[in-house]
């Protein structure tokens, strides 16, 4: 293993460190007199808080402070009294809505909460009483968003169709609107305000960019492409014109260090060349995919970058809101950025120049020439905080068993094992690790915390989009605490749900950690140990970050429980519950909703056994509308006819491989191991189900076709 040489990685003399000459072609800054909206005085001269100053009375932005630490210096609620924490107020802000996708986190400024709902409306809510002060109702259609920005007397939000909208902070009236085209879709990413500029990311397009907008008008001040074009640093890392469709979106809001004059963006995976799993037409490292890039706040000029995955073919992009931390390493105070999510490991970087004070090694990984894979991938010397290989646990042993247990019949692999036309099952998976969970750094404990998911994925060119999450696998997760001064795990707690999709962490000076689950429970954990000390049912899945604020000496914890489809689909309960909690609060918990279905569902709805003669036809699809079995042998995910069979207890089910199939097919029941058969064309097998439950099975010929027998 060789230590990463930063100057080699940066590919250009212009890229060695802060203060080096920067190639002017990267960002496209406005003219010198066009830094419109910028305050004439520096942050230091006007006494603005630094990027690592913890939040207190307010929680003024998504992430809490400019360093995205999601930490509150309020300590009125602590381990000794947290059991007295109760509902202060509840507001069903959309009148009881139970549909849609909610990924927005509230912010608090001067005692007022600002939150976006699933339909795309913005609410200003009194933090003491929960009463709505004003509502902005969007007119362009619903969209998924992740948080507003507040600054200069305005509230900034998105509108469907790439609109940025400035609202009057006091009334909610529209001050200005601006449609911004040509840089990618602009709807999801939380807006960040600093010093007269709005920092917004684009997404879901052939090419995407980080943007700085004038907060007075919405005009673009500069842009920075995730896939650099000709003449820009990094373009040489793309084969031919593949950069034109490389995707590489800044999915999450950035971190800002005013003292260094830098904004830190994490760019996502490559999405071009047929899918994110196909690297055959885009040789090279493919910058700035799966990278963190430090960019000049005012001009958009490139300063440094670190790429966490070279030439990615797994959608393991480490998209996240970077966390800025000041801590001692080897006795020296260092300004750090903590970077890493899906891959389940942290890269601890000096935020001035991108060097790695704790060491990062380029490690040789298996190769697939057809994919043009890169020979090495970076690993922190301390290792990751989660596992990176699936577990081959025998059928018939404990269920569900190890959280990384492999669904049978897949080729089992590890992180960065390459693929071609055979699905390779690996972890953490493109929906696992920390994904886009909001992370937290506690000034009280000195630890970084994140929710995470165990969601194995199978990658192959046979799979659509980003890969296949095998039907029947258990999708669970937990919370982990890591010391950024050593990059070592302090504690790790397994929980029954994946906490990787917007399930943000809040830590407080009371040494508490708060995180919401998809079953509607807001948990309070001891930040030192991870032990649960409090929980409260909020009524719907929580896919946002809890926040803290103070009014007249009273500390509040607040959270929006709305729910989203990732990763549990429509089974995650939806709602519009905006909650605030305080010591002595008397508002009762919400009714407990139906919890999410933790196992990955099969493809297709339920079919009564009596309709199909209690028979499953292997390697064939089923048309539920006509009640007919397909005539062509198939390895599609839905190639069990039917995929979901419902039968009463005591029913004997027949599994048949049609005589006109060419290949041997079978039924492997998992994880109980009730049967595992191989059938020649024309053969059948029967099994009598004697207990209620759900019994998944897949095909030995190809594990993709998966079915389920529901016994009632």
GROMACS .gro file of C-alpha atoms in nm, residues 444-700:
model
  257
  444UNK     CA    1  -1.917   1.804   2.443
  445UNK     CA    2  -1.788   1.458   2.351
  446UNK     CA    3  -1.554   1.541   2.063
  447UNK     CA    4  -1.719   1.271   1.851
  448UNK     CA    5  -1.880   1.265   1.506
  449UNK     CA    6  -2.209   1.075   1.480
  450UNK     CA    7  -2.409   0.941   1.190
  451UNK     CA    8  -2.705   0.719   1.126
  452UNK     CA    9  -2.637   0.441   0.879
  453UNK     CA   10  -2.801   0.157   0.690
  454UNK     CA   11  -2.732  -0.208   0.617
  455UNK     CA   12  -2.862  -0.237   0.261
  456UNK     CA   13  -2.664  -0.482   0.048
  457UNK     CA   14  -2.678  -0.425  -0.327
  458UNK     CA   15  -2.611  -0.636  -0.634
  459UNK     CA   16  -2.433  -0.458  -0.918
  460UNK     CA   17  -2.427  -0.571  -1.280
  461UNK     CA   18  -2.491  -0.431  -1.624
  462UNK     CA   19  -2.809  -0.638  -1.613
  463UNK     CA   20  -2.947  -0.406  -1.344
  464UNK     CA   21  -3.125  -0.079  -1.408
  465UNK     CA   22  -2.997   0.252  -1.278
  466UNK     CA   23  -2.786   0.216  -0.962
  467UNK     CA   24  -2.812  -0.156  -0.884
  468UNK     CA   25  -3.048  -0.411  -0.734
  469UNK     CA   26  -3.141  -0.424  -0.368
  470UNK     CA   27  -3.233  -0.792  -0.347
  471UNK     CA   28  -3.596  -0.860  -0.262
  472UNK     CA   29  -3.621  -1.034   0.074
  473UNK     CA   30  -3.316  -0.877   0.234
  474UNK     CA   31  -3.354  -0.708   0.572
  475UNK     CA   32  -3.287  -0.334   0.557
  476UNK     CA   33  -3.172  -0.230   0.903
  477UNK     CA   34  -2.912   0.010   1.037
  478UNK     CA   35  -2.796   0.198   1.342
  479UNK     CA   36  -2.589   0.485   1.479
  480UNK     CA   37  -2.210   0.505   1.504
  481UNK     CA   38  -1.979   0.744   1.693
  482UNK     CA   39  -1.628   0.812   1.562
  483UNK     CA   40  -1.345   1.015   1.716
  484UNK     CA   41  -1.220   1.246   1.436
  485UNK     CA   42  -0.886   1.296   1.610
  486UNK     CA   43  -0.807   0.925   1.565
  487UNK     CA   44  -1.069   0.809   1.311
  488UNK     CA   45  -1.155   0.522   1.544
  489UNK     CA   46  -1.502   0.400   1.639
  490UNK     CA   47  -1.603   0.483   1.997
  491UNK     CA   48  -1.935   0.300   1.991
  492UNK     CA   49  -2.183   0.153   1.747
  493UNK     CA   50  -2.548   0.069   1.808
  494UNK     CA   51  -2.756  -0.157   1.584
  495UNK     CA   52  -3.119  -0.047   1.541
  496UNK     CA   53  -3.411  -0.210   1.360
  497UNK     CA   54  -3.430   0.042   1.074
  498UNK     CA   55  -3.201   0.195   0.814
  499UNK     CA   56  -3.111   0.546   0.930
  500UNK     CA   57  -2.924   0.657   0.619
  501UNK     CA   58  -3.183   0.861   0.429
  502UNK     CA   59  -3.226   1.201   0.584
  503UNK     CA   60  -3.237   1.063   0.940
  504UNK     CA   61  -3.018   1.338   1.081
  505UNK     CA   62  -2.844   1.345   1.416
  506UNK     CA   63  -2.866   1.630   1.668
  507UNK     CA   64  -2.624   1.642   1.961
  508UNK     CA   65  -2.644   1.884   2.251
  509UNK     CA   66  -2.442   2.020   2.541
  510UNK     CA   67  -2.657   1.798   2.760
  511UNK     CA   68  -2.459   1.502   2.619
  512UNK     CA   69  -2.766   1.376   2.437
  513UNK     CA   70  -2.812   1.255   2.081
  514UNK     CA   71  -3.147   1.272   1.904
  515UNK     CA   72  -3.237   1.084   1.585
  516UNK     CA   73  -3.569   0.992   1.423
  517UNK     CA   74  -3.668   0.650   1.292
  518UNK     CA   75  -3.893   0.549   0.999
  519UNK     CA   76  -4.144   0.404   1.247
  520UNK     CA   77  -4.215   0.754   1.382
  521UNK     CA   78  -4.013   0.727   1.703
  522UNK     CA   79  -3.778   1.010   1.794
  523UNK     CA   80  -3.499   0.856   2.001
  524UNK     CA   81  -3.282   1.016   2.266
  525UNK     CA   82  -2.948   0.840   2.323
  526UNK     CA   83  -2.663   0.894   2.564
  527UNK     CA   84  -2.401   1.058   2.342
  528UNK     CA   85  -2.117   0.888   2.533
  529UNK     CA   86  -2.246   0.532   2.505
  530UNK     CA   87  -2.536   0.513   2.258
  531UNK     CA   88  -2.773   0.377   2.524
  532UNK     CA   89  -3.136   0.479   2.475
  533UNK     CA   90  -3.265   0.717   2.744
  534UNK     CA   91  -3.586   0.851   2.584
  535UNK     CA   92  -3.827   0.797   2.295
  536UNK     CA   93  -4.144   0.964   2.167
  537UNK     CA   94  -4.389   0.857   1.897
  538UNK     CA   95  -4.432   1.139   1.645
  539UNK     CA   96  -4.695   0.977   1.420
  540UNK     CA   97  -4.509   0.938   1.090
  541UNK     CA   98  -4.169   0.837   0.959
  542UNK     CA   99  -3.892   1.085   1.035
  543UNK     CA  100  -3.664   1.165   0.742
  544UNK     CA  101  -3.527   1.496   0.869
  545UNK     CA  102  -3.294   1.624   1.139
  546UNK     CA  103  -3.406   1.718   1.491
  547UNK     CA  104  -3.312   2.071   1.594
  548UNK     CA  105  -3.278   2.268   1.920
  549UNK     CA  106  -3.359   2.628   2.009
  550UNK     CA  107  -3.435   2.848   2.309
  551UNK     CA  108  -3.704   3.105   2.385
  552UNK     CA  109  -3.700   3.302   2.713
  553UNK     CA  110  -3.467   3.054   2.879
  554UNK     CA  111  -3.672   2.748   2.777
  555UNK     CA  112  -3.496   2.488   2.562
  556UNK     CA  113  -3.694   2.316   2.289
  557UNK     CA  114  -3.621   2.014   2.073
  558UNK     CA  115  -3.816   2.006   1.745
  559UNK     CA  116  -3.855   1.766   1.454
  560UNK     CA  117  -4.068   1.731   1.143
  561UNK     CA  118  -4.220   1.385   1.098
  562UNK     CA  119  -4.337   1.351   0.739
  563UNK     CA  120  -4.175   1.043   0.589
  564UNK     CA  121  -4.021   0.957   0.254
  565UNK     CA  122  -4.011   0.656   0.022
  566UNK     CA  123  -3.642   0.575   0.064
  567UNK     CA  124  -3.573   0.294   0.144
  568UNK     CA  125  -3.909   0.151   0.257
  569UNK     CA  126  -4.134   0.273  -0.025
  570UNK     CA  127  -4.499   0.337   0.052
  571UNK     CA  128  -4.479   0.128   0.369
  572UNK     CA  129  -4.311   0.420   0.552
  573UNK     CA  130  -4.595   0.607   0.727
  574UNK     CA  131  -4.650   0.963   0.600
  575UNK     CA  132  -4.774   1.271   0.776
  576UNK     CA  133  -4.726   1.640   0.844
  577UNK     CA  134  -4.638   1.640   1.215
  578UNK     CA  135  -4.428   1.938   1.325
  579UNK     CA  136  -4.338   1.873   1.689
  580UNK     CA  137  -4.169   2.074   1.962
  581UNK     CA  138  -4.069   1.929   2.299
  582UNK     CA  139  -3.974   2.084   2.631
  583UNK     CA  140  -3.923   1.972   2.989
  584UNK     CA  141  -4.264   1.923   3.143
  585UNK     CA  142  -4.440   1.920   2.805
  586UNK     CA  143  -4.782   1.756   2.826
  587UNK     CA  144  -4.887   1.698   2.464
  588UNK     CA  145  -4.934   1.323   2.431
  589UNK     CA  146  -4.754   1.114   2.171
  590UNK     CA  147  -4.925   1.055   1.838
  591UNK     CA  148  -5.100   0.724   1.770
  592UNK     CA  149  -4.849   0.461   1.662
  593UNK     CA  150  -4.862   0.420   1.284
  594UNK     CA  151  -4.818   0.090   1.102
  595UNK     CA  152  -4.440   0.043   1.097
  596UNK     CA  153  -4.243   0.018   0.772
  597UNK     CA  154  -4.185  -0.319   0.610
  598UNK     CA  155  -3.818  -0.384   0.679
  599UNK     CA  156  -3.768  -0.660   0.422
  600UNK     CA  157  -3.720  -0.551   0.064
  601UNK     CA  158  -4.049  -0.631  -0.114
  602UNK     CA  159  -4.095  -0.854  -0.414
  603UNK     CA  160  -4.198  -0.700  -0.745
  604UNK     CA  161  -4.573  -0.743  -0.780
  605UNK     CA  162  -4.891  -0.744  -0.580
  606UNK     CA  163  -5.055  -1.030  -0.388
  607UNK     CA  164  -5.237  -1.310  -0.570
  608UNK     CA  165  -5.463  -1.554  -0.388
  609UNK     CA  166  -5.346  -1.913  -0.420
  610UNK     CA  167  -5.691  -2.029  -0.525
  611UNK     CA  168  -5.663  -1.812  -0.839
  612UNK     CA  169  -5.351  -1.993  -0.964
  613UNK     CA  170  -5.407  -2.341  -0.826
  614UNK     CA  171  -5.160  -2.279  -0.540
  615UNK     CA  172  -4.882  -2.299  -0.798
  616UNK     CA  173  -4.570  -2.090  -0.864
  617UNK     CA  174  -4.421  -2.116  -1.214
  618UNK     CA  175  -4.045  -2.061  -1.209
  619UNK     CA  176  -3.863  -1.829  -1.448
  620UNK     CA  177  -4.184  -1.685  -1.590
  621UNK     CA  178  -4.357  -1.352  -1.541
  622UNK     CA  179  -4.721  -1.313  -1.441
  623UNK     CA  180  -4.983  -1.070  -1.573
  624UNK     CA  181  -5.212  -0.997  -1.280
  625UNK     CA  182  -5.461  -0.815  -1.501
  626UNK     CA  183  -5.522  -1.113  -1.728
  627UNK     CA  184  -5.420  -1.385  -1.484
  628UNK     CA  185  -5.182  -1.536  -1.739
  629UNK     CA  186  -4.830  -1.677  -1.710
  630UNK     CA  187  -4.565  -1.553  -1.952
  631UNK     CA  188  -4.457  -1.776  -2.239
  632UNK     CA  189  -4.087  -1.682  -2.236
  633UNK     CA  190  -3.821  -1.809  -1.992
  634UNK     CA  191  -3.696  -1.511  -1.791
  635UNK     CA  192  -3.446  -1.400  -1.528
  636UNK     CA  193  -3.627  -1.074  -1.456
  637UNK     CA  194  -3.678  -0.976  -1.092
  638UNK     CA  195  -4.048  -1.051  -1.131
  639UNK     CA  196  -3.994  -1.388  -1.303
  640UNK     CA  197  -4.189  -1.591  -1.050
  641UNK     CA  198  -4.550  -1.644  -1.156
  642UNK     CA  199  -4.679  -1.499  -0.932
  643UNK     CA  200  -4.418  -1.321  -0.719
  644UNK     CA  201  -4.650  -1.284  -0.417
  645UNK     CA  202  -4.872  -1.584  -0.341
  646UNK     CA  203  -5.120  -1.572  -0.051
  647UNK     CA  204  -5.240  -1.901   0.100
  648UNK     CA  205  -5.398  -2.014   0.429
  649UNK     CA  206  -5.206  -2.224   0.681
  650UNK     CA  207  -5.186  -2.587   0.576
  651UNK     CA  208  -5.177  -2.519   0.202
  652UNK     CA  209  -4.953  -2.729  -0.021
  653UNK     CA  210  -4.784  -2.512  -0.284
  654UNK     CA  211  -4.642  -2.652  -0.608
  655UNK     CA  212  -4.328  -2.506  -0.768
  656UNK     CA  213  -4.286  -2.601  -1.133
  657UNK     CA  214  -4.017  -2.551  -1.396
  658UNK     CA  215  -4.207  -2.554  -1.729
  659UNK     CA  216  -4.110  -2.822  -1.977
  660UNK     CA  217  -4.030  -2.562  -2.245
  661UNK     CA  218  -3.777  -2.382  -2.024
  662UNK     CA  219  -3.421  -2.453  -2.135
  663UNK     CA  220  -3.243  -2.426  -1.801
  664UNK     CA  221  -3.251  -2.587  -1.459
  665UNK     CA  222  -3.436  -2.357  -1.219
  666UNK     CA  223  -3.510  -2.387  -0.851
  667UNK     CA  224  -3.656  -2.242  -0.535
  668UNK     CA  225  -3.428  -2.157  -0.243
  669UNK     CA  226  -3.631  -2.048   0.061
  670UNK     CA  227  -3.455  -1.791   0.279
  671UNK     CA  228  -3.358  -1.740   0.547
  672UNK     CA  229  -3.541  -2.018   0.734
  673UNK     CA  230  -3.409  -2.275   0.484
  674UNK     CA  231  -3.737  -2.469   0.455
  675UNK     CA  232  -3.647  -2.595   0.109
  676UNK     CA  233  -3.379  -2.562  -0.157
  677UNK     CA  234  -3.460  -2.754  -0.475
  678UNK     CA  235  -3.327  -2.776  -0.830
  679UNK     CA  236  -3.574  -2.871  -1.100
  680UNK     CA  237  -3.509  -2.988  -1.453
  681UNK     CA  238  -3.747  -2.857  -1.721
  682UNK     CA  239  -4.080  -3.033  -1.669
  683UNK     CA  240  -4.018  -3.117  -1.301
  684UNK     CA  241  -4.214  -2.989  -1.001
  685UNK     CA  242  -4.187  -2.982  -0.621
  686UNK     CA  243  -4.445  -2.938  -0.345
  687UNK     CA  244  -4.421  -2.796   0.005
  688UNK     CA  245  -4.689  -2.765   0.274
  689UNK     CA  246  -4.677  -2.444   0.480
  690UNK     CA  247  -4.779  -2.510   0.841
  691UNK     CA  248  -4.708  -2.174   1.008
  692UNK     CA  249  -4.820  -1.819   0.943
  693UNK     CA  250  -4.554  -1.588   0.806
  694UNK     CA  251  -4.377  -1.459   0.496
  695UNK     CA  252  -4.148  -1.701   0.316
  696UNK     CA  253  -3.919  -1.557   0.049
  697UNK     CA  254  -3.749  -1.770  -0.215
  698UNK     CA  255  -3.533  -1.711  -0.523
  699UNK     CA  256  -3.398  -1.902  -0.820
  700UNK     CA  257  -3.071  -2.096  -0.820
   0.00000   0.00000   0.00000
